[in-house]
Coordinates of C-alpha atoms in Angstrom, one line a residue:
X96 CA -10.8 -17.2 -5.9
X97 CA -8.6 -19.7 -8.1
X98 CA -7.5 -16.0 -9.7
X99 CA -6.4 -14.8 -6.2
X100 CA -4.5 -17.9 -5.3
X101 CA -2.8 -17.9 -8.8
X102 CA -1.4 -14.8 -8.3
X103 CA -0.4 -14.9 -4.6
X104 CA 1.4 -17.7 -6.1
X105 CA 2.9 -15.6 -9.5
X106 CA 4.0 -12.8 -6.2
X107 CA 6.9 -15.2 -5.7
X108 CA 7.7 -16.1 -9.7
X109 CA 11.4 -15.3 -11.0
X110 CA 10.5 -12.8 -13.6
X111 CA 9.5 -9.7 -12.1
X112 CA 7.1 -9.3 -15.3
X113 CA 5.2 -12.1 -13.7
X114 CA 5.4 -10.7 -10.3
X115 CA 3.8 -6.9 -11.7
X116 CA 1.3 -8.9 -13.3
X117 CA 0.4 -10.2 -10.3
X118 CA 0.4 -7.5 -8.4
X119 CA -1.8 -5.6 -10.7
X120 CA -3.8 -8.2 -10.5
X121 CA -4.3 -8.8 -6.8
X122 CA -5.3 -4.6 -7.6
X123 CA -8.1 -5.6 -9.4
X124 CA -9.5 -7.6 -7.3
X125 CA -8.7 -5.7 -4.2
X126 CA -10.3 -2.3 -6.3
X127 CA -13.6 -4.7 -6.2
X128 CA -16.2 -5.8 -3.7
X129 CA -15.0 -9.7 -4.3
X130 CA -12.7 -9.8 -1.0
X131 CA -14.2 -10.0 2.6
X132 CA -11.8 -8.3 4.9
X133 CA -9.8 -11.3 6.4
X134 CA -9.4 -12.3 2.5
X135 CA -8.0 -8.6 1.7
X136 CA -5.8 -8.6 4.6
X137 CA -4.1 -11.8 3.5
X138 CA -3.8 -10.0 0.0
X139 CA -2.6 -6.9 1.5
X140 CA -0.2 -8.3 3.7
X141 CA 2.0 -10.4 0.5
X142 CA 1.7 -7.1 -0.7
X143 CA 3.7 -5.4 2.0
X144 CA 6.0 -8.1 2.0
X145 CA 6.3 -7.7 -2.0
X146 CA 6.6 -4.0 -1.7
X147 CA 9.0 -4.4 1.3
X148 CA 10.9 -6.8 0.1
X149 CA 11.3 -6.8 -3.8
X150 CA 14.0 -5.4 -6.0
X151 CA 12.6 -4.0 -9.0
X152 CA 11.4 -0.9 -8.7
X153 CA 8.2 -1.1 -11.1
X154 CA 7.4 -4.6 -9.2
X155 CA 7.6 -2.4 -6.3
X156 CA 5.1 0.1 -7.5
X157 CA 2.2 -2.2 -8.7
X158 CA 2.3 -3.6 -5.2
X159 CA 1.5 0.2 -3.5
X160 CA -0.4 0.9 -6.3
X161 CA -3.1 -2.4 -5.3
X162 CA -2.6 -1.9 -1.5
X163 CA -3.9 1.4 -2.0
X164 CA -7.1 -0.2 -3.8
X165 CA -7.7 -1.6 -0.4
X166 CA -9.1 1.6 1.0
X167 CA -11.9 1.6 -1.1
X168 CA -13.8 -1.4 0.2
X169 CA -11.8 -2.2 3.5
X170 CA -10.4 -0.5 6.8
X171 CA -7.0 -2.1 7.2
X172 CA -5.0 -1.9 10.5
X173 CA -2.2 -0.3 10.8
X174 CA 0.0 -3.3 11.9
X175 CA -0.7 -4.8 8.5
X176 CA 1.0 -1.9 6.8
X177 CA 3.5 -0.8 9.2
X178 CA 6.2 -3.0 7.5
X179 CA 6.1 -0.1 4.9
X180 CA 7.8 2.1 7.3
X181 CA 11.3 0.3 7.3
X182 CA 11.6 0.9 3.8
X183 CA 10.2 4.5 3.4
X184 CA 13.5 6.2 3.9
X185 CA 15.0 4.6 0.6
X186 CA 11.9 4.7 -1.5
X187 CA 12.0 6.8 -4.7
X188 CA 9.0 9.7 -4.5
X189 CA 6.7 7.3 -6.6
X190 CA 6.5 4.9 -4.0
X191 CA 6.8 7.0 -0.9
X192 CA 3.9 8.8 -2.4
X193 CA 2.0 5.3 -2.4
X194 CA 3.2 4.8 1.1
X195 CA 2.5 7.7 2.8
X196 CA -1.3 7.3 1.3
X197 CA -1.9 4.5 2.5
X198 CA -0.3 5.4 6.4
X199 CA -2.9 8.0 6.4
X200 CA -5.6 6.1 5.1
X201 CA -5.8 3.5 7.9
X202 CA -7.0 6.9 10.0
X203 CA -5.3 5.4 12.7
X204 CA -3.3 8.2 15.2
X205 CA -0.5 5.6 15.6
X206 CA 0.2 6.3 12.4
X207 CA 1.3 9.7 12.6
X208 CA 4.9 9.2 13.9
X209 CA 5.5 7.4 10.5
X210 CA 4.4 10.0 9.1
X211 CA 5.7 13.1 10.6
X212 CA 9.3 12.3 9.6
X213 CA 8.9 13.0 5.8
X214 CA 6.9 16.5 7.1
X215 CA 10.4 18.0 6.7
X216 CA 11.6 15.7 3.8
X217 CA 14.0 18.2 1.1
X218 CA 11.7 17.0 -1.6
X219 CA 8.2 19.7 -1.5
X220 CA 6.2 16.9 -3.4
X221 CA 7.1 14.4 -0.9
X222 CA 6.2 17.1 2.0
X223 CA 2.6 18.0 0.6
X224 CA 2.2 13.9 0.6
X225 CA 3.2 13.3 4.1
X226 CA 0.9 16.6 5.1
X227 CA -2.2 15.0 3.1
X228 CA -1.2 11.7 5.0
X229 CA -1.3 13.5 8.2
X230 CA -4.7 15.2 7.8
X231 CA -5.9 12.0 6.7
X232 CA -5.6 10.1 9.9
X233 CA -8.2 12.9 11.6
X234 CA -10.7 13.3 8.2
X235 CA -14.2 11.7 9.0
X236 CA -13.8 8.4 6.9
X237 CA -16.2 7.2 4.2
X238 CA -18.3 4.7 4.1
X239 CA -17.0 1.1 4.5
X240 CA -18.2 -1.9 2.6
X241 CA -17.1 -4.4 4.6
X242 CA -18.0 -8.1 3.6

């Protein structure tokens, strides 16, 4: 936990170095089975904020990149990610892609009019994600290991 802590903390640092690190590392620990779900949605919400809110783009990424990790151990709710949609229209494809993942993975149907804009985005790559996104939200989930 003192890990955690240390890099919710680095989220915040001046060099944006730090703050990948830290994303990355809130990743790892997301990607594991350490984090009961209250715990995870604290993680996942700086997260948002981060990917929300910061200005480099590669700081940006690690933070999609770990919410994303989320999924694999966690159901998160959709309020918790919705943030994401406010930025979506100016994201570069790498982390729309991110975004649009992890819309669909909450399997909620709320979700869908986030979604549904980027069905006609000019990019094809970014179209195929938002379709994946879409299907997503009715697929029969997998198992869940909540703590």
């Amino acid at each position: 936990m003192k890990d955690m802590f240390a890099a919710l903390d680095a989220l915040t640092d001046r060099d944006p170095n730090r703050r990948d690190v830290a994303a990355a590392v809130l990743g790892d620990l997301l990607r594991g089975t350490a984090l009961d779900t209250d715990t995870a949605c604290l993680v996942v919400g700086r997260l948002v904020s981060l990917a929300v809110n910061e200005p480099e783009t590669k700081v940006r990424e690690s933070a999609l990149n770990s919410i994303s990790e989320a999924f694999n151990h966690h159901r998160l709710p959709l309020a918790l990610l919705e943030p994401l949609a406010t930025a979506m229209p100016t994201m570069e494809y790498e982390l729309l892609e991110y975004a649009l993942y992890v819309l669909g993975a909450t399997h909620d149907p709320r979700a869908r009019p986030l979604i549904e804009p980027f069905l006609h985005h000019p990019d094809p790559r970014v179209r195929d994600d938002a379709r994946l996104a879409d299907s997503e939200i009715t697929a029969p989930e997998g198992p869940i290991h909540n703590s």
